Short mmCIF file of C-alpha atoms and ligand atoms in Angstrom, two decimals:
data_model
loop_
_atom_site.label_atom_id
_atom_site.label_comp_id
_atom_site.label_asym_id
_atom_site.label_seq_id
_atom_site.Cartn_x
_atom_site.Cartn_y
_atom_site.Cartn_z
CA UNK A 222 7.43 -46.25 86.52
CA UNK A 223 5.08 -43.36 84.86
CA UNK A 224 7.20 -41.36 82.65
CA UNK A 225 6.36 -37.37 83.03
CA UNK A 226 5.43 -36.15 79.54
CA UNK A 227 7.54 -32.31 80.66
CA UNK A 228 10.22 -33.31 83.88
CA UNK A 229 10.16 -29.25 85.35
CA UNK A 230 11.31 -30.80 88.22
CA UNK A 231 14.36 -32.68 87.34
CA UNK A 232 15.21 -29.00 85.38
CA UNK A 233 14.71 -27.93 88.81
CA UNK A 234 17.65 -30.31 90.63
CA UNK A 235 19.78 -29.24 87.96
CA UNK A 236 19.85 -25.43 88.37
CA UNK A 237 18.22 -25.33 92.44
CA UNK A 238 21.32 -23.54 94.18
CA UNK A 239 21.42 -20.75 91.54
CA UNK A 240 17.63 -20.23 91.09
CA UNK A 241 17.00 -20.27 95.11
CA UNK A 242 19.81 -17.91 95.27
CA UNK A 243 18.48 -15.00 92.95
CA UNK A 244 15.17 -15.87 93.92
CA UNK A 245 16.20 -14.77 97.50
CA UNK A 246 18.19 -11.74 95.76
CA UNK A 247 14.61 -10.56 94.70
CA UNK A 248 12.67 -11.37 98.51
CA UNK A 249 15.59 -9.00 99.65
CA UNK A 250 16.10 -5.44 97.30
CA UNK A 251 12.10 -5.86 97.35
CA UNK A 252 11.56 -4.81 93.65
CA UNK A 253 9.04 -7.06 93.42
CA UNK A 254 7.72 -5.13 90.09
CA UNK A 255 9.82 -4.13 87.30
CA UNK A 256 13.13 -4.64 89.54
CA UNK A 257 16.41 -4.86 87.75
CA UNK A 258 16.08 -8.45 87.03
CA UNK A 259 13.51 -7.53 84.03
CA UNK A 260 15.82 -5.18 82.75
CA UNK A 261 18.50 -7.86 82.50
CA UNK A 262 16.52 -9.87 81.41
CA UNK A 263 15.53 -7.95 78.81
CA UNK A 264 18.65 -7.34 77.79
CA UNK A 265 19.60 -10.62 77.55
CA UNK A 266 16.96 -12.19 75.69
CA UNK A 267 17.81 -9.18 72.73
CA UNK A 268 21.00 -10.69 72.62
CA UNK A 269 19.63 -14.15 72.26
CA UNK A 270 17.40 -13.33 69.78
CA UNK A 271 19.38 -10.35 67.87
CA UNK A 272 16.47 -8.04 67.88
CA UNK A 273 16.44 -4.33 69.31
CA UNK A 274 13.98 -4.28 71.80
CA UNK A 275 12.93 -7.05 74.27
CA UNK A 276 9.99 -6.16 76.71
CA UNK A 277 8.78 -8.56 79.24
CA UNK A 278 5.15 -8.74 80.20
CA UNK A 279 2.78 -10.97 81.88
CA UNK A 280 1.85 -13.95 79.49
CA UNK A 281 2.05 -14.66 75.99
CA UNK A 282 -1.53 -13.50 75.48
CA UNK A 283 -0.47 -10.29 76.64
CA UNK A 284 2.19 -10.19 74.53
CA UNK A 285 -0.01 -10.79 71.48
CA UNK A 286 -2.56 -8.19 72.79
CA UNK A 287 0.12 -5.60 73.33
CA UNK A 288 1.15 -6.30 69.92
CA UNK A 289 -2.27 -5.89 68.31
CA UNK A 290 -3.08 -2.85 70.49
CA UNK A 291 0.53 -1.02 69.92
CA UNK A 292 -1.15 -1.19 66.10
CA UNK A 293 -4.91 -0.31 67.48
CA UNK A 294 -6.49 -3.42 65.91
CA UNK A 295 -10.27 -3.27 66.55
CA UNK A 296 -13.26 -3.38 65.26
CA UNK A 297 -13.83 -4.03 61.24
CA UNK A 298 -10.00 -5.57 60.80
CA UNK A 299 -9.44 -8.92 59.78
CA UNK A 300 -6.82 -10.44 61.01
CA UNK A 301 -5.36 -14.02 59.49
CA UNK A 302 -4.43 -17.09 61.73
CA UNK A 303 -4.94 -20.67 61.66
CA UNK A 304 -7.77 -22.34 63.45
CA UNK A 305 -4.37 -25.32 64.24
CA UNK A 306 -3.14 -23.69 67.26
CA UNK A 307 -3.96 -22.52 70.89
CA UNK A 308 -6.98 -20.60 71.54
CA UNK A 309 -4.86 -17.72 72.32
CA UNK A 310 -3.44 -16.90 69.07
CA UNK A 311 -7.30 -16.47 68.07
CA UNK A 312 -8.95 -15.27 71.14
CA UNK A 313 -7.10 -11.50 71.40
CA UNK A 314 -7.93 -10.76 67.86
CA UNK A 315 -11.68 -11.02 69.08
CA UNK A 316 -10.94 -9.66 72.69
CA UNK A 317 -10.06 -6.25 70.43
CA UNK A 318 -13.38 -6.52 68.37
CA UNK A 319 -11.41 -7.74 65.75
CA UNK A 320 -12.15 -10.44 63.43
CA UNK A 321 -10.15 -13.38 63.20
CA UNK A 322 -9.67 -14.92 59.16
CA UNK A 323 -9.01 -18.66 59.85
CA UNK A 324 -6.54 -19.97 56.98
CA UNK A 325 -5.44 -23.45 56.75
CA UNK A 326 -2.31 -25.00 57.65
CA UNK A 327 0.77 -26.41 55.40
CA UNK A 328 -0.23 -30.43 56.08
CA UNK A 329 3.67 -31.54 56.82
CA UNK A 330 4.83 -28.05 58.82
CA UNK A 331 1.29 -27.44 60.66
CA UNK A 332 2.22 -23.66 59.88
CA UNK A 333 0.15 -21.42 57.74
CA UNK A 334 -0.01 -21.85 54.34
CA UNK A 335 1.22 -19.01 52.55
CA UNK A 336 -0.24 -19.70 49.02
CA UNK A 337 -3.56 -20.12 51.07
CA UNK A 338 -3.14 -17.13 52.86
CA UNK A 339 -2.85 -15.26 49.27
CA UNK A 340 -6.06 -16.71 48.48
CA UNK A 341 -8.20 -15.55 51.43
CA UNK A 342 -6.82 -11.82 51.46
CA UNK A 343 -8.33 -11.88 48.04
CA UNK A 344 -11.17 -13.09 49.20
CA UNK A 345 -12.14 -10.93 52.57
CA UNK A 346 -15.46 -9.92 52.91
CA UNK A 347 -16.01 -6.23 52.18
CA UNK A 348 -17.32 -5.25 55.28
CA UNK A 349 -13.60 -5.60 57.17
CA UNK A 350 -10.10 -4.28 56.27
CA UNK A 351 -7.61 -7.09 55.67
CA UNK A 352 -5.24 -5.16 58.61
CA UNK A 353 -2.87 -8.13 59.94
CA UNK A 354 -1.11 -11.92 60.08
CA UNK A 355 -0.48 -13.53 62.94
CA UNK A 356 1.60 -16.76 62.03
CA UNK A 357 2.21 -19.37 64.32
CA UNK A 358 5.29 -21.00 64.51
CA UNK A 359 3.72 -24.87 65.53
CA UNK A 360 5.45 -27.16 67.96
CA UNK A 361 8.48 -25.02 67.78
CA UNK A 362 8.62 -24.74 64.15
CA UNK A 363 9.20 -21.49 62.52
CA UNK A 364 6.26 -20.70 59.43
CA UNK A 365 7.58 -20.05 55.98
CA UNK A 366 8.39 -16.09 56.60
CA UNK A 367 10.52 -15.76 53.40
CA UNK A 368 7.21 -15.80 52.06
CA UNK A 369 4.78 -14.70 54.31
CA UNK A 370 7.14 -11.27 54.75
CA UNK A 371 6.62 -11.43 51.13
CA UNK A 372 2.59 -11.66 51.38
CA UNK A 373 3.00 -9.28 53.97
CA UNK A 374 4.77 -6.58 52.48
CA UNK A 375 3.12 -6.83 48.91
CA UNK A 376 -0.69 -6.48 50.31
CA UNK A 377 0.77 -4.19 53.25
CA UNK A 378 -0.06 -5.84 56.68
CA UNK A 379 0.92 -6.18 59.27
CA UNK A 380 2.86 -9.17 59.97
CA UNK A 381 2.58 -10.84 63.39
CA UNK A 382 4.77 -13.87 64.96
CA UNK A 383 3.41 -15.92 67.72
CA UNK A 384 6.66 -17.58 68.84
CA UNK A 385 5.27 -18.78 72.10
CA UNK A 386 6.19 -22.42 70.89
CA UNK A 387 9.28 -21.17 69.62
CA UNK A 388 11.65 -19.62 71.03
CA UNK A 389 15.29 -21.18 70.61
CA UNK A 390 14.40 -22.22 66.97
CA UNK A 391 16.22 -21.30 63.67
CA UNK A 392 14.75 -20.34 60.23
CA UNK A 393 17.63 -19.91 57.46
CA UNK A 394 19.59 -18.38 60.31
CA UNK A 395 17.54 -16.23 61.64
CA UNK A 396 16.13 -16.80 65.49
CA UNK A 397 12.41 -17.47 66.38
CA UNK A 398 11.15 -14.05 67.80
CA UNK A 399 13.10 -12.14 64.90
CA UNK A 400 10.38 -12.39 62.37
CA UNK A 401 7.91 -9.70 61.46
CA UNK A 402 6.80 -6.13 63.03
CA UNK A 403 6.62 -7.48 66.08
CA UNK A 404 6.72 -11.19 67.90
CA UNK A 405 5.41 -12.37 71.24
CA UNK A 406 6.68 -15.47 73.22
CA UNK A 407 4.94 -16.73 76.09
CA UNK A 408 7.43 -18.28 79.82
CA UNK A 409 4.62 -20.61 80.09
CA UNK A 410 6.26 -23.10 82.26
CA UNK A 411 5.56 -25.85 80.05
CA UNK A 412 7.29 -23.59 76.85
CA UNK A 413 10.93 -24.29 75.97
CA UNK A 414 11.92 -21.60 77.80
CA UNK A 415 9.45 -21.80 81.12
CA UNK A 416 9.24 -19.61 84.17
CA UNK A 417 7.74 -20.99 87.22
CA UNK A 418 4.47 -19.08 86.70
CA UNK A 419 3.04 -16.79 84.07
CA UNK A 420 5.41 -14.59 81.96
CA UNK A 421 6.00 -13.34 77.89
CA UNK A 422 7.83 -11.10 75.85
CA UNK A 423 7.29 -9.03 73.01
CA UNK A 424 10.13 -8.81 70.31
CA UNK A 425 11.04 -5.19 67.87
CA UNK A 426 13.17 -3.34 65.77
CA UNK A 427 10.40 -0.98 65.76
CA UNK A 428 11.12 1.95 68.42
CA UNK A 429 7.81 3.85 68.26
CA UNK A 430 5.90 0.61 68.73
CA UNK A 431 8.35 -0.70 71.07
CA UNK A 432 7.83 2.56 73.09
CA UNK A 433 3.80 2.27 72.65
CA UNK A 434 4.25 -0.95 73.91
CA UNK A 435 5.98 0.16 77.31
CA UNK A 436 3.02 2.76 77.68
CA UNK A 437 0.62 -0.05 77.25
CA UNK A 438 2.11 -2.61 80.16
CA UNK A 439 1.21 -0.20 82.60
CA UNK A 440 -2.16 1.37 81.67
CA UNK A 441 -1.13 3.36 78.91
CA UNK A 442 1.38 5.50 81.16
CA UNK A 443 2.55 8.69 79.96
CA UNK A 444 5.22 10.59 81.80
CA UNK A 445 4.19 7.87 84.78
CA UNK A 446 1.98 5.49 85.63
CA UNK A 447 -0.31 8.19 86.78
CA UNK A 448 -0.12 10.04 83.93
CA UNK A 449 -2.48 7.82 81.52
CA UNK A 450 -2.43 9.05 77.56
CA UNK A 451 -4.57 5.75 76.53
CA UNK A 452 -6.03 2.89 77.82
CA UNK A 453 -3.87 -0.15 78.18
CA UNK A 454 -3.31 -3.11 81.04
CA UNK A 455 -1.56 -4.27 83.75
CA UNK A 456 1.08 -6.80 81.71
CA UNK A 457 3.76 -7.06 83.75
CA UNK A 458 6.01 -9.90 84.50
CA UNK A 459 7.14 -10.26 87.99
CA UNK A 460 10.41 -9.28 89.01
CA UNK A 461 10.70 -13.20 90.56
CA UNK A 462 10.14 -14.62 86.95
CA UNK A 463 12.77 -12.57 85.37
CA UNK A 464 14.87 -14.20 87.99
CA UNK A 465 14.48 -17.66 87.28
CA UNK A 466 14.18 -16.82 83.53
CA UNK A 467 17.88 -15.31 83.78
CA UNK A 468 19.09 -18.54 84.83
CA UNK A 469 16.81 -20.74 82.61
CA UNK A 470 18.23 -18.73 79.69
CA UNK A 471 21.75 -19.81 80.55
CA UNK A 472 21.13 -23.62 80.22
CA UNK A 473 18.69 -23.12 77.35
CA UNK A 474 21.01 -23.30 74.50
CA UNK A 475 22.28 -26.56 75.98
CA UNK A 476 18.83 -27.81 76.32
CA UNK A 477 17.62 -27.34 72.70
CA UNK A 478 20.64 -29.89 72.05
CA UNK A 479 19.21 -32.35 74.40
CA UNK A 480 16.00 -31.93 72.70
CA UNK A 481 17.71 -32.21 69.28
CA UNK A 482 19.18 -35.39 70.24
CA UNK A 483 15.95 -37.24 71.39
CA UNK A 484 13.90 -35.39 68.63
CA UNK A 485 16.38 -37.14 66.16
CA UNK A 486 16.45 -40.84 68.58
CA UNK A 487 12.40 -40.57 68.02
CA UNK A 488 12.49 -40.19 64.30
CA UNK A 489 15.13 -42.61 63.30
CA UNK A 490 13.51 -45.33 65.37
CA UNK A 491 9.65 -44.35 64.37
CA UNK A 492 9.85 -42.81 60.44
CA UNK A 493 9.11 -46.45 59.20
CA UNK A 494 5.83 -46.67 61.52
CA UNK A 495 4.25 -43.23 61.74
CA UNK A 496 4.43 -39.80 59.97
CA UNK A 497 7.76 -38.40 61.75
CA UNK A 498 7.68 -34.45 62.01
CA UNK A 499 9.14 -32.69 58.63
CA UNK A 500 11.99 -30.09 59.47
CA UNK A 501 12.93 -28.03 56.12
CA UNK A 502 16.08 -27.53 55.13
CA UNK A 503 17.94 -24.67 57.08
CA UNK A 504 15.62 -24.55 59.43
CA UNK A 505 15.53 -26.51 62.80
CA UNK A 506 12.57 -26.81 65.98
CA UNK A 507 12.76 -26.09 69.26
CA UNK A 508 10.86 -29.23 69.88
CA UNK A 509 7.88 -27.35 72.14
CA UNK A 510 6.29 -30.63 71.06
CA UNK A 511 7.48 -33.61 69.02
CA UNK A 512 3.89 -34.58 67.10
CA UNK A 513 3.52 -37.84 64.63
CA UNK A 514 0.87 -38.45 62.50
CA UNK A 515 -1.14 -42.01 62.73
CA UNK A 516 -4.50 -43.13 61.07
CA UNK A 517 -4.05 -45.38 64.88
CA UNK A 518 -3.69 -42.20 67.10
CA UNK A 519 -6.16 -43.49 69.69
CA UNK A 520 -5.18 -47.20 69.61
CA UNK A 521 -1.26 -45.60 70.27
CA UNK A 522 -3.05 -43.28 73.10
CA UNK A 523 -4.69 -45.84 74.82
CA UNK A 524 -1.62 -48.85 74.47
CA UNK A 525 1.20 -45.79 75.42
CA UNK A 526 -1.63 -44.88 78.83
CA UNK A 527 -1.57 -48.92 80.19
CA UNK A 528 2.26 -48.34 79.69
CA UNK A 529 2.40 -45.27 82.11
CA UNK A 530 3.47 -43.11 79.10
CA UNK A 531 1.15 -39.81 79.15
CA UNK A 532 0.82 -38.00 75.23
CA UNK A 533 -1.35 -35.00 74.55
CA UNK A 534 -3.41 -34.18 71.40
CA UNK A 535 -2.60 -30.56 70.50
CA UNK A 536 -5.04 -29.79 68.93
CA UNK A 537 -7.97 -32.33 69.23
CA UNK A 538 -10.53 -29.31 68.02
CA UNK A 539 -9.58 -26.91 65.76
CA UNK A 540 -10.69 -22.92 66.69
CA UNK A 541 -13.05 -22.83 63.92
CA UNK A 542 -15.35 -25.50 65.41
CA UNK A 543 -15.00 -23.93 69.59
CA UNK A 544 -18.16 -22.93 70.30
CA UNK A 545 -16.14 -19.63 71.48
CA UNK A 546 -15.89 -18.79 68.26
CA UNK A 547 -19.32 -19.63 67.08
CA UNK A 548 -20.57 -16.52 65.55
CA UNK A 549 -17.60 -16.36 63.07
CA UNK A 550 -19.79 -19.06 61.54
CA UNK A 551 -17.38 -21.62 60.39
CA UNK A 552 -18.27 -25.32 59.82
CA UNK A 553 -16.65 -28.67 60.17
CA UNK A 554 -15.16 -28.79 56.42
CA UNK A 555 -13.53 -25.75 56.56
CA UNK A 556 -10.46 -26.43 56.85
CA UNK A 557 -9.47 -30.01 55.71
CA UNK A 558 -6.01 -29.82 56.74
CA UNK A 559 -6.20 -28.77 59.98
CA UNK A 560 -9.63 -31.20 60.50
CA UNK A 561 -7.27 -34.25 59.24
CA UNK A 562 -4.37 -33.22 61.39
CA UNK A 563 -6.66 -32.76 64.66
CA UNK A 564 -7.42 -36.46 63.94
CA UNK A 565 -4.40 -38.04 63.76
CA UNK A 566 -1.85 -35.89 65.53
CA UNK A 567 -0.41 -37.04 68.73
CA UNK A 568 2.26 -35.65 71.00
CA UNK A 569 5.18 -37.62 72.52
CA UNK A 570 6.95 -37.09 76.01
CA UNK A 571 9.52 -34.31 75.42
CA UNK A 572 11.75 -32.66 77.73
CA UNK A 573 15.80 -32.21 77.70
CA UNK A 574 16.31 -34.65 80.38
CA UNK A 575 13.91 -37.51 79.22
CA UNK A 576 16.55 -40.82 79.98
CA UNK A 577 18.12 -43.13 77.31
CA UNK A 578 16.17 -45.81 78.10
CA UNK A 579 12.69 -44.19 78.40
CA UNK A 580 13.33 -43.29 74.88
CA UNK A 581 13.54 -46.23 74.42
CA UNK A 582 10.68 -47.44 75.88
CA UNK A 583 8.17 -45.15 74.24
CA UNK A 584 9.41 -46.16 70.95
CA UNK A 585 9.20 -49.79 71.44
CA UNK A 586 5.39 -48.66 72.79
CA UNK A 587 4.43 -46.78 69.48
CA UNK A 588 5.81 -49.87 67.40
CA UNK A 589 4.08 -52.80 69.41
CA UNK A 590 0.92 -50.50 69.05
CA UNK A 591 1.16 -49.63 65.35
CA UNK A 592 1.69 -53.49 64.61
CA UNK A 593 -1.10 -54.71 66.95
C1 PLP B 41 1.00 -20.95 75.01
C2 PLP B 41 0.61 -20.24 73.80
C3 PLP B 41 0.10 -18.93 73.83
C4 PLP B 41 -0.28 -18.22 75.11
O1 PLP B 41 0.72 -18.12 76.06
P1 PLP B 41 0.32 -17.93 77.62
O2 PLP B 41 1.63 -17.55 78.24
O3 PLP B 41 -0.20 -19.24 78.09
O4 PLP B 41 -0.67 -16.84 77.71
C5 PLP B 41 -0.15 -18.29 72.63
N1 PLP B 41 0.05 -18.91 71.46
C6 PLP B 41 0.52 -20.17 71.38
C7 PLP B 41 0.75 -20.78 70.04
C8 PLP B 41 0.79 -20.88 72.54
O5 PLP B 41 1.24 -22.14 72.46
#
């Protein structure tokens, strides 16, 4: 039997009557866009997350673009990411005509390296302003924001979370989507918290930008959509969405225990074998992805395939060497870290309602293959 490496549809069984049900709600009061449902859910996730102001849009790239446009990031600003993470993170910063600042990653969280970070501020060409951060919190990992609010703050930018991987995830007691000006999350349906389609959020305390931020999901509305006072997009999430993420919100806290539990099944069985993910103290992961390190990635790939036991390489080629981003001009070398990572990283089958004994299974895979 193959195991799936994400079960949506078991998720599915679990939650059908409810989800069909509001889902039917929506076909019905025919709010298709911006209906209540977004409002609750809105609502809602503030609550989850203890921030202010929740506003759903269409993706999490959208989110992230809101969230550079709400502070009109454009040409000649440098923004600072890591070239270990998904194109997206990278790609809106140069969508604006901004210029993304590749920094390399922390080699045991696979988060940005704040020390490093310090480094290439100092260090920006004089031809762009050093404007923003956008820190990624990896495999549902938060970054180190004690001290990148600290970085932050002391050379006065703008500090960024991408918490698409993230959500449900605690940093010294503080929720994923709480950290910085402004975070976006993406309802990917393969994220920890998934719609069934397209979907993200942007998190605030900020009102103005919040309030920028509504203008610019509907192309830059003023008084009404037809009223425009700048340009912006169409980044809405559909009213459908917000009704299966209502539910889906319900169940999540119950599902970051499941993941919990097989996150810590994987590493007491495999620590001895491969590099196990590090967790720092007071913080714990949401477990978007539960990653090990092997200098016999491909010969675990390969042995883990004949078993019908599917793992992904996030991310086999770091953004620095993507021909997208070619005319930044970086080379292989760059960034050791992430170059060494990309090389050895591989990601396991995770999903709250992976069984006992396919655990099980994959484990005794990854240690016949380790000690072929
Ligand atoms: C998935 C992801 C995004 C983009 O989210 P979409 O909803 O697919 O647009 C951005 N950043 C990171 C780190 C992601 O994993």
């Amino acid at each position: 039997m193959n195991i799936p490496f994400i079960d949506l549809k078991q998720q599915y069984l679990e939650i059908k009557e409810q989800v069909n049900d509001s889902i039917l709600k929506v076909l019905e009061h025919g709010q298709y866009i911006l209906g209540p449902e977004i409002r609750d859910l809105e609502s809602d996730l503030a609550q989850f997350i203890q921030v202010q102001h929740v506003l759903t849009c269409s993706s999490g790239t959208d989110a992230l673009l809101l969230a550079l446009m709400a502070h009109d990031i454009g040409p000649g600003d440098a923004v600072f990411t890591t070239p270990f993470t998904f194109i997206a993170t990278a790609e809106v910063i140069s969508l604006l005509g901004a210029t993304p600042v590749f920094v390399d990653i922390d080699e045991k969280t696979f988060n940005i390296d704040p020390q490093l970070l310090e480094e290439k501020i100092a260090c920006v060409s004089k031809d762009l302003n050093a404007k923003a951060i956008i820190a990624v919190d990896l495999f549902g990992l938060c970054a180190d924001y004690d001290a990148l609010e600290s970085v932050a703050k002391k050379h006065n930018l703008l500090l960024i979370e991408d918490a698409a991987q993230s959500l449900g995830a605690v940093y010294k007691g503080r929720k994923a989507g709480s950290f910085g000006d402004v975070a976006a999350t993406s309802f990917y349906p393969a994220k920890p918290l998934g719609a069934y389609g397209d979907g993200g959020a942007v998190f605030t305390n900020d009102t103005s930008m919040y309030e920028k931020m509504v203008s610019l999901r509907v192309h830059g509305q003023g008084k009404n959509k037809y009223d425009n006072v700048r340009l912006g997009l169409n980044a809405r999430m559909d009213t459908m969405q917000a009704a299966v993420l209502l539910h889906k919100l319900r169940i999540f806290p119950g599902e970051i225990e499941k993941r919990q539990e097989i996150a810590n099944t994987y590493t007491q069985n495999l620590q001895d074998h491969v590099t196990t993910p590090f967790i720092p103290d007071d913080c714990t992961s949401t477990w978007a992805q539960y990653s090990i390190l092997s200098d016999k990635r491909d010969v675990i790939q390969q042995h883990l395939k004949e078993q019908g036991i599917p793992t992904c390489i996030f991310y086999i080629k770091p953004l620095h060497v993507q021909d997208a981003f070619s005319t930044l001009e970086y080379k292989p070398g760059d960034f050791p870290i992430s170059e060494n990572a990309a090389q050895k990283i591989i990601s396991l089958p995770m999903h709250p309602y992976l069984k006992e004994d396919d655990q099980q299974r994959i484990i005794a895979a990854i240690i016949s293959a380790v000690n072929k």
